[in-house]
Amino acid sequence: MSFGSAPNNLPIFEAPTIYRDELYFSASTNEEEHTRLFKTNGREVSSFDVSPGYAVGAQAIEFQGQLYFRGDDGDGIEPFRTDGHTITNLNLSEGPEGSGVHSFKTLGNNLYFQGSIVDSSGTWQSYLFHTDGIDTASLANTNTNESYPWGNSAGGKFYFPANGPNGLELYSADGREIHQVIDVNPGLGDSLPWPAGELNGEFYFTALEPRGRGLYRTDGENAVQLPFPPDPTPDSGPVNFLNFGGALYFLGKGKDGYELYRTDGGSVTHTDLLPGPESSVPATYSSIELDNKLLIPGRGANGWAVFVINSAGELVNQLDLGLVPAGDKVERGFYDLPPQDLHEFRGEVYFQGTGPNGPDLYKTDGETLTKMELGALAGSVIRGVATHDAQVLDGSLYFRASTSDGFKLVKTDGATTSTLDLWPDGDTFSNLELIGDELVFQIHTGSSTVISATDGTTVRRLAEFPDWATDLGYGYPEYVRSATSFLRFRDELMFLGRTEQGWRLHRIAAVPEPLGIAMVVFALAGIAAMRRSHQVGQQRRVASYEIA
């Protein structure tokens, strides 16, 4: 069996789960139009006769020594479990439609998951299910047309929205015992509760009352409404919660616009980062901690800024990037984006920010802001700098940059920078990973995907996969990439690449010097019967496994 796709499918390589030191994942095959569950120990590949479907929430999870996962063996998506050798179908639905289970979560000796079953009238009904490893049953109806089913744990209890006599409200579960926490929207009206976070063992959530969405906390038995906002409106938030210094921070809307708010479970305070009616819109989801301070990107009076907050919630510094000249975004072809991809290295935070000269690389220790001088890029228009997948090699930080002259690999020790020309004509550069003493990445040239490696000095190819034409349903062939993103397993990288024989699983691993890196190709059916290998130069070895 080989990986690949039926004519209208792209290759699928997703939902990785490690169980008993083996990698389980979903992939599509040439023989079928749906996905199939595979496992590998890094040397051999085998498959299960079930299809997990496309990724929806958590597809697999270990519970009581077995792996639970969603799968379809011909009668719709159902929950399965395996010990790695045999599989058991829990079969919640009596009909061929299946139960469509997804989003597995464990809490102690309890496994919770979502699913849907067709009732006697032919209508799909959504439920929260529970199993203790012996018996499986539905706990509550979670039908809603306006809110995606979810479940979160805090303080030893499991929280979820469910339909009851008071509409869709927040419930808690302890094993199979369920309890309605609060009726936020009195009567039959739905409050559409949404998770916010956990603090001091209590669960925080937002819910819709007649005036708007408010903020609440609960221990699972009783709920308390926090004083935000004073006068709820449909767009008051709060959203984008994060824990820092024993408090929850979030974005909310008040009389000063969208600003930063903080609660310790009692009072709610706010910091007007951009004084006046305009909003700073602090990007709490992009923040990072440094030396017991919180660095939050947002909008200041002089353009984008990084706001520095201490553990008491006080603004102690503001690092301004500067205003972008009007019209410059269009002329230079970049987007006016807030600071992003914050990455700590040697006690400083590096990030991409948009200032007067467009996208640039910045660093800060929380006290001062420095724009890095990328001298080797002089004369090039920097379109973007990405540090979210930055890697450290031999004491230097490596990250990627997109310029008018192609993609560059930028190296810095914090004081000086240099660049390595990765591919002048490449369309994209992605998947920067560290394996052994080398960096591995993918370059898409516009006609192929090239798997490459570098020691920071020179770049060499490990393999190249030409684009392939397929019918995506538009009535004409589309050329699509022939390699998937990397998945890390142990200290190795796995990906699917399309060869003349179809899609194959590839493994990249560090090997003893002088070889450096080895790439192994698996034909995807059971145990390999024949092995071929050859050495290319002194830095890599490529081996392929074939079926007899």
XYZ file of C-alpha atoms in Angstrom:
548
model
C 0.000 0.000 0.000
C 1.261 3.469 -0.779
C 0.191 6.838 0.507
C -1.289 9.281 -1.911
C -4.713 10.418 -2.931
C -7.628 9.550 -5.074
C -8.036 11.972 -8.028
C -9.874 14.640 -6.031
C -7.923 14.365 -2.765
C -4.729 15.998 -1.583
C -2.375 13.928 0.584
C -3.338 13.822 4.241
C -0.721 13.557 6.989
C -2.115 14.751 10.287
C -3.363 14.066 13.812
C -0.111 12.559 15.155
C -0.259 10.693 18.464
C 2.519 8.775 20.224
C 1.422 5.573 21.946
C 3.802 2.936 23.333
C 6.720 4.581 21.540
C 5.037 4.362 18.144
C 3.701 7.205 15.998
C 0.030 6.929 14.996
C -1.203 9.221 12.236
C -3.862 9.667 9.555
C -3.010 9.549 5.860
C -4.753 9.043 2.543
C -3.909 6.269 0.072
C -3.985 5.797 -3.681
C -6.441 2.927 -3.368
C -9.077 4.807 -1.354
C -10.710 8.217 -1.221
C -10.774 8.377 2.577
C -8.025 8.535 5.158
C -6.635 5.542 7.030
C -4.961 5.122 10.408
C -1.285 4.125 10.279
C 1.420 3.541 12.847
C 5.206 3.401 12.627
C 8.065 2.680 14.982
C 10.390 4.657 12.710
C 11.559 1.532 10.895
C 8.361 -0.197 9.743
C 4.851 0.939 8.857
C 1.523 -0.816 9.315
C -2.103 0.243 8.928
C -5.451 -0.358 10.612
C -8.558 -1.240 8.648
C -10.339 1.927 9.779
C -10.556 5.493 8.492
C -10.243 8.285 11.094
C -11.740 10.847 8.712
C -10.427 14.388 8.629
C -9.007 15.955 11.787
C -11.736 17.270 14.113
C -10.473 18.154 17.570
C -8.417 15.497 19.341
C -8.732 12.320 17.265
C -6.771 9.968 19.519
C -5.769 9.836 23.177
C -4.212 7.324 25.575
C -6.510 6.251 28.395
C -5.981 3.455 30.924
C -3.166 1.927 28.891
C -5.039 1.831 25.583
C -5.332 4.208 22.641
C -8.835 5.543 21.966
C -9.487 7.034 18.538
C -12.226 7.805 16.022
C -12.540 5.520 13.036
C -14.821 4.184 10.311
C -14.752 0.495 9.414
C -17.745 0.763 7.069
C -20.535 1.815 9.456
C -19.687 5.469 10.008
C -17.313 7.183 12.429
C -17.309 5.459 15.842
C -14.980 5.357 18.871
C -12.350 2.602 18.761
C -9.632 1.486 21.123
C -6.489 -0.553 20.601
C -3.593 -1.999 22.540
C -1.446 -1.644 19.409
C -2.383 -5.065 18.050
C -6.144 -5.641 18.192
C -8.884 -3.019 17.882
C -12.350 -2.788 19.444
C -15.296 -0.814 18.047
C -17.367 0.745 20.863
C -20.194 1.322 18.326
C -22.434 3.974 19.908
C -24.864 4.233 16.984
C -27.250 1.535 15.818
C -27.434 2.938 12.285
C -24.904 3.160 9.425
C -24.381 6.900 9.951
C -22.060 6.407 12.915
C -21.704 8.701 15.911
C -19.109 11.125 14.492
C -17.122 11.211 17.740
C -14.320 13.749 18.237
C -12.459 15.833 20.819
C -11.336 13.192 23.337
C -10.296 14.502 26.767
C -9.298 12.675 29.944
C -9.817 13.658 33.574
C -8.603 11.103 36.105
C -10.366 7.805 35.454
C -12.823 9.425 33.065
C -12.708 9.875 29.303
C -15.047 12.469 27.774
C -15.721 13.059 24.085
C -18.238 14.696 21.748
C -20.423 12.931 19.195
C -23.681 13.024 17.225
C -26.345 10.371 16.649
C -29.372 10.367 14.331
C -32.609 10.152 16.331
C -35.852 8.402 15.349
C -36.973 11.441 13.335
C -33.788 11.431 11.257
C -32.340 14.508 13.010
C -28.733 14.653 14.183
C -28.436 15.165 17.936
C -25.123 16.110 19.573
C -24.087 14.578 22.899
C -21.292 14.554 25.432
C -20.178 10.950 25.998
C -18.283 9.384 28.889
C -16.481 6.111 29.467
C -14.642 4.670 32.440
C -13.019 2.033 30.232
C -15.820 -0.466 30.867
C -19.145 1.242 30.142
C -19.829 4.068 27.699
C -22.884 6.342 27.862
C -24.141 9.768 26.808
C -24.327 12.370 29.578
C -26.105 15.337 28.034
C -27.467 16.820 24.833
C -25.088 19.480 23.495
C -27.027 20.582 20.403
C -26.482 24.181 19.368
C -26.614 26.111 16.135
C -24.482 28.979 17.409
C -21.642 27.516 19.474
C -19.223 24.667 18.740
C -19.368 21.898 21.379
C -16.402 22.091 23.762
C -15.220 20.619 27.049
C -12.583 21.838 29.541
C -11.366 20.633 32.921
C -10.492 22.685 36.005
C -10.230 21.867 39.693
C -10.981 18.172 39.139
C -14.258 18.796 37.281
C -15.194 18.707 33.609
C -17.131 21.672 32.167
C -19.247 21.759 29.020
C -22.333 23.469 27.502
C -25.519 21.405 27.364
C -29.225 21.727 26.661
C -31.550 21.456 29.628
C -34.810 22.923 30.894
C -33.194 26.402 30.879
C -31.740 26.282 27.365
C -28.050 25.920 26.529
C -26.164 26.599 29.772
C -22.937 25.615 31.546
C -22.761 22.191 33.216
C -20.082 20.418 35.235
C -19.406 16.680 35.397
C -17.710 14.546 38.027
C -17.560 11.113 36.460
C -21.113 10.559 35.238
C -22.720 12.950 37.711
C -23.662 16.200 35.950
C -24.793 19.488 37.446
C -26.079 22.721 35.906
C -23.760 25.433 37.193
C -25.866 28.522 36.489
C -28.756 29.795 34.386
C -27.141 32.966 33.028
C -29.917 33.751 30.554
C -33.084 33.241 32.639
C -35.857 31.160 31.185
C -35.412 29.207 27.972
C -32.853 31.585 26.459
C -29.409 30.183 25.602
C -26.391 31.746 27.335
C -23.912 30.101 24.914
C -21.117 29.696 27.510
C -17.537 29.797 26.231
C -14.329 28.799 28.089
C -11.976 31.524 29.309
C -9.402 29.738 31.483
C -8.527 28.386 34.920
C -7.293 30.311 37.949
C -6.750 28.952 41.473
C -8.687 25.774 40.685
C -11.748 27.636 39.434
C -13.124 27.654 35.905
C -13.648 30.987 34.149
C -16.103 31.389 31.300
C -18.078 33.974 29.391
C -21.823 33.731 28.835
C -24.546 35.704 27.112
C -27.098 37.496 29.254
C -29.903 39.686 27.856
C -27.624 42.775 27.705
C -24.497 41.143 26.317
C -21.638 38.781 27.189
C -20.308 38.779 30.755
C -17.456 37.097 32.655
C -18.001 34.412 35.328
C -16.055 32.012 37.544
C -17.168 28.775 39.199
C -15.972 25.939 41.432
C -18.405 23.582 39.690
C -21.217 24.093 42.177
C -21.771 27.841 42.314
C -20.951 30.641 39.880
C -20.036 34.277 40.480
C -20.287 37.063 37.906
C -17.252 39.342 37.797
C -17.685 43.112 37.420
C -16.847 43.226 33.717
C -18.193 44.818 31.732
C -20.273 47.167 33.904
C -22.805 47.413 31.085
C -22.448 44.359 28.809
C -22.968 44.818 25.082
C -22.854 42.249 22.255
C -19.309 43.346 21.324
C -17.851 43.984 24.787
C -15.900 40.734 24.844
C -14.073 39.562 26.879
C -11.748 37.380 24.754
C -8.149 36.114 24.412
C -7.437 35.134 28.023
C -3.991 34.310 29.425
C -2.560 33.476 32.859
C 0.246 35.586 34.277
C 1.369 36.347 37.816
C -1.650 34.764 39.510
C -4.204 36.640 37.416
C -6.100 36.387 34.143
C -5.493 39.019 31.468
C -7.852 39.552 28.569
C -9.028 41.876 25.816
C -12.258 43.706 26.538
C -14.217 46.715 25.358
C -15.095 49.596 27.661
C -15.467 53.350 27.357
C -11.800 53.545 26.226
C -12.255 51.059 23.378
C -10.622 47.635 23.247
C -8.009 47.593 26.008
C -6.215 45.309 28.471
C -8.097 43.981 31.502
C -6.974 41.922 34.499
C -8.723 39.942 37.219
C -7.524 37.978 40.241
C -10.968 36.457 40.708
C -12.332 39.357 42.721
C -11.869 42.791 41.225
C -11.366 43.616 37.554
C -8.920 46.372 36.619
C -7.980 47.798 33.268
C -5.024 49.600 31.719
C -5.705 52.121 28.972
C -2.596 51.371 26.895
C -3.628 53.912 24.245
C -5.164 56.816 26.197
C -8.318 58.262 24.708
C -11.179 56.721 22.759
C -8.962 54.818 20.315
C -8.146 51.165 20.991
C -4.743 49.608 21.594
C -6.214 46.137 20.844
C -3.517 44.321 22.869
C -2.637 40.977 21.268
C -2.618 38.894 24.448
C -2.494 35.726 22.314
C 0.953 36.807 21.010
C 2.461 37.802 24.362
C 5.551 36.306 26.000
C 6.986 36.305 29.540
C 10.473 37.681 30.195
C 12.063 38.217 33.620
C 8.699 38.111 35.452
C 7.234 40.632 33.061
C 4.639 40.223 30.330
C 5.398 41.631 26.870
C 2.199 42.320 24.913
C 2.049 43.653 21.315
C -0.495 46.366 20.585
C -1.177 49.752 19.013
C 0.321 52.867 20.569
C 0.041 56.544 19.706
C 3.192 56.251 17.558
C 2.366 53.052 15.706
C 2.874 49.490 16.823
C 4.410 48.937 20.241
C 5.330 46.292 22.788
C 3.828 46.997 26.210
C 5.690 45.700 29.277
C 3.470 44.702 32.227
C 4.781 43.691 35.677
C 3.292 40.941 37.873
C 1.040 43.496 39.597
C -0.562 44.363 36.265
C 1.130 47.762 35.984
C 2.452 49.208 32.729
C 6.184 49.721 33.347
C 7.450 50.360 29.818
C 6.292 50.995 26.266
C 8.572 50.167 23.331
C 7.448 52.042 20.197
C 8.324 50.770 16.725
C 7.270 53.999 14.976
C 4.622 54.966 12.465
C 4.425 53.437 9.001
C 4.233 56.190 6.330
C 0.809 56.421 4.694
C 0.635 54.449 1.453
C 3.970 52.759 2.084
C 2.331 49.405 2.736
C 0.975 49.243 -0.797
C 4.107 50.563 -2.495
C 6.438 48.121 -0.764
C 4.078 45.158 -0.773
C 3.877 44.374 2.950
C 1.126 44.266 5.522
C 0.944 46.623 8.492
C 0.944 43.915 11.157
C 1.534 44.111 14.926
C 4.682 42.617 16.472
C 4.461 38.841 16.149
C 6.418 35.589 16.421
C 7.993 36.607 19.754
C 10.908 34.279 20.543
C 13.281 34.350 23.540
C 17.016 33.893 23.012
C 19.752 34.600 25.581
C 17.515 36.712 27.815
C 16.141 38.842 24.984
C 12.984 38.599 22.889
C 13.250 38.653 19.095
C 10.255 39.384 16.898
C 9.046 40.678 13.556
C 7.591 44.151 13.714
C 6.312 46.727 11.243
C 7.918 50.135 11.633
C 8.803 53.113 9.423
C 10.861 50.893 7.090
C 8.334 48.085 6.858
C 8.867 44.610 8.337
C 12.095 44.334 10.311
C 13.668 42.205 12.997
C 13.649 43.682 16.489
C 14.915 42.572 19.861
C 14.285 43.772 23.395
C 15.314 42.981 26.954
C 12.149 44.662 28.208
C 14.004 47.917 28.841
C 15.194 49.028 25.402
C 14.206 48.227 21.821
C 16.786 47.529 19.118
C 16.176 47.169 15.396
C 18.597 44.532 14.180
C 20.895 45.627 11.385
C 20.595 42.953 8.714
C 23.528 44.266 6.734
C 23.637 41.354 4.316
C 20.101 42.256 3.213
C 21.047 45.811 2.265
C 19.337 46.767 -0.978
C 16.647 44.113 -0.577
C 13.066 44.820 0.381
C 12.270 42.784 3.488
C 8.761 41.384 3.094
C 8.687 39.365 6.273
C 10.761 37.925 9.105
C 9.573 34.727 10.819
C 10.938 33.747 14.217
C 8.158 31.406 15.397
C 10.129 28.378 14.166
C 13.578 29.835 14.902
C 16.250 27.327 15.901
C 19.468 27.544 17.932
C 22.563 25.946 16.384
C 26.111 26.297 17.750
C 25.090 29.178 20.016
C 23.431 31.264 17.287
C 19.779 31.891 16.495
C 18.605 31.011 12.980
C 15.354 32.204 11.438
C 13.946 32.835 7.986
C 13.352 36.039 6.082
C 11.466 36.769 2.870
C 13.018 39.460 0.681
C 12.704 40.825 -2.833
C 15.777 38.688 -3.648
C 14.310 35.418 -2.403
C 14.424 33.625 0.907
C 17.311 34.018 3.322
C 18.369 32.165 6.427
C 19.394 34.789 8.984
C 21.911 33.990 11.725
C 22.562 36.107 14.801
C 24.501 35.722 18.033
C 22.722 38.771 19.446
C 25.418 41.216 18.354
C 26.109 40.529 14.672
C 24.030 39.020 11.893
C 24.742 37.227 8.645
C 22.592 35.573 5.999
C 22.620 32.469 3.854
C 20.925 32.572 0.445
C 18.528 29.634 0.508
C 16.882 29.854 -2.890
C 16.748 33.076 -4.925
C 13.699 31.999 -6.929
C 11.863 30.053 -4.234
C 8.186 30.758 -3.602
C 8.182 29.735 0.052
C 10.559 28.556 2.753
C 9.057 26.607 5.639
C 9.423 23.898 8.272
C 12.741 24.975 9.797
C 13.802 22.145 12.136
C 16.983 21.136 13.974
C 18.216 17.558 13.539
C 21.571 16.718 15.109
C 24.035 19.432 14.123
C 22.142 20.615 11.055
C 19.021 22.544 10.116
C 16.476 20.903 7.824
C 13.822 22.826 5.903
C 11.603 22.845 2.820
C 11.893 25.159 -0.167
C 9.126 25.368 -2.731
C 10.630 26.539 -6.003
C 7.376 26.975 -7.901
C 7.691 23.613 -9.626
C 8.912 21.315 -6.858
C 9.485 20.921 -3.125
C 13.139 20.609 -2.149
C 14.105 19.080 1.201
C 17.380 20.744 2.175
C 19.856 20.838 5.045
C 22.529 23.257 6.198
C 25.234 23.437 8.837
C 24.920 27.232 8.730
C 27.568 27.609 6.031
C 26.371 25.793 2.923
C 23.014 24.456 1.731
C 22.559 21.066 0.110
C 19.621 19.054 -1.133
C 18.413 15.897 0.544
C 15.631 15.228 -1.948
C 13.402 16.942 -4.511
C 9.749 16.188 -5.203
C 8.272 17.639 -8.439
C 4.782 19.130 -8.236
C 2.021 16.913 -9.542
C -1.209 17.607 -11.383
C -4.533 16.580 -9.890
C -8.197 17.429 -10.388
C -9.480 19.363 -7.391
C -12.965 19.527 -8.856
C -12.585 22.793 -10.766
C -12.619 21.161 -14.187
C -8.928 21.689 -14.884
C -5.712 20.220 -13.444
C -4.092 21.934 -10.472
C -0.411 21.559 -9.649
C 0.004 20.865 -5.959
C 2.975 20.358 -3.689
C 4.392 16.913 -3.437
C 5.602 16.929 0.188
C 3.719 17.462 3.427
C 4.914 19.348 6.487
C 7.256 17.633 8.922
C 6.043 15.749 11.983
C 8.614 15.233 14.746
C 8.862 11.737 16.213
C 11.567 11.042 18.789
C 14.543 12.987 17.417
C 13.532 12.423 13.806
C 11.339 14.105 11.195
C 8.575 12.331 9.282
C 6.822 13.557 6.147
C 5.003 12.244 3.085
C 6.667 12.764 -0.291
C 5.364 11.761 -3.718
C 7.665 9.487 -5.725
C 7.222 7.688 -9.039
C 5.784 4.770 -7.063
C 3.265 6.959 -5.217
C 3.306 8.695 -1.866
C 5.874 7.378 0.591
C 6.661 8.032 4.229
C 10.115 9.574 4.669
C 12.202 9.721 7.826
C 15.075 12.166 8.388
C 17.459 11.346 11.223
C 20.884 12.306 12.516
C 23.511 9.569 12.095
C 27.136 9.323 13.274
C 29.759 11.388 11.478
C 30.793 11.715 8.745
C 27.328 10.999 7.330
C 25.497 13.800 9.188
C 21.888 13.188 8.119
C 20.118 10.114 6.755
C 16.797 10.066 4.936
C 14.900 6.781 4.781
C 11.929 6.100 2.489
C 9.234 3.588 3.430
C 6.876 1.776 1.119
C 3.779 1.661 3.255
C 2.822 -1.952 3.723
C 4.023 -4.061 6.597
C 7.633 -5.102 7.028
C 10.202 -4.125 4.415
C 11.732 -7.091 2.609
C 14.582 -5.410 0.792
C 16.845 -2.488 1.557
C 19.032 -0.434 -0.726
C 21.406 2.267 0.436
C 24.071 4.480 -0.988
C 26.161 7.346 0.303
C 26.195 10.745 -1.358
C 29.300 12.761 -0.510
C 30.274 12.752 3.149
C 27.194 14.296 4.689
C 24.123 12.183 4.039
C 22.872 8.713 3.316
C 19.619 7.901 1.519
C 18.072 4.483 2.033
C 14.835 3.155 0.567
C 12.642 0.293 1.735
C 10.604 -1.645 -0.787
C 8.004 -4.368 -0.657
C 8.981 -7.766 -2.024
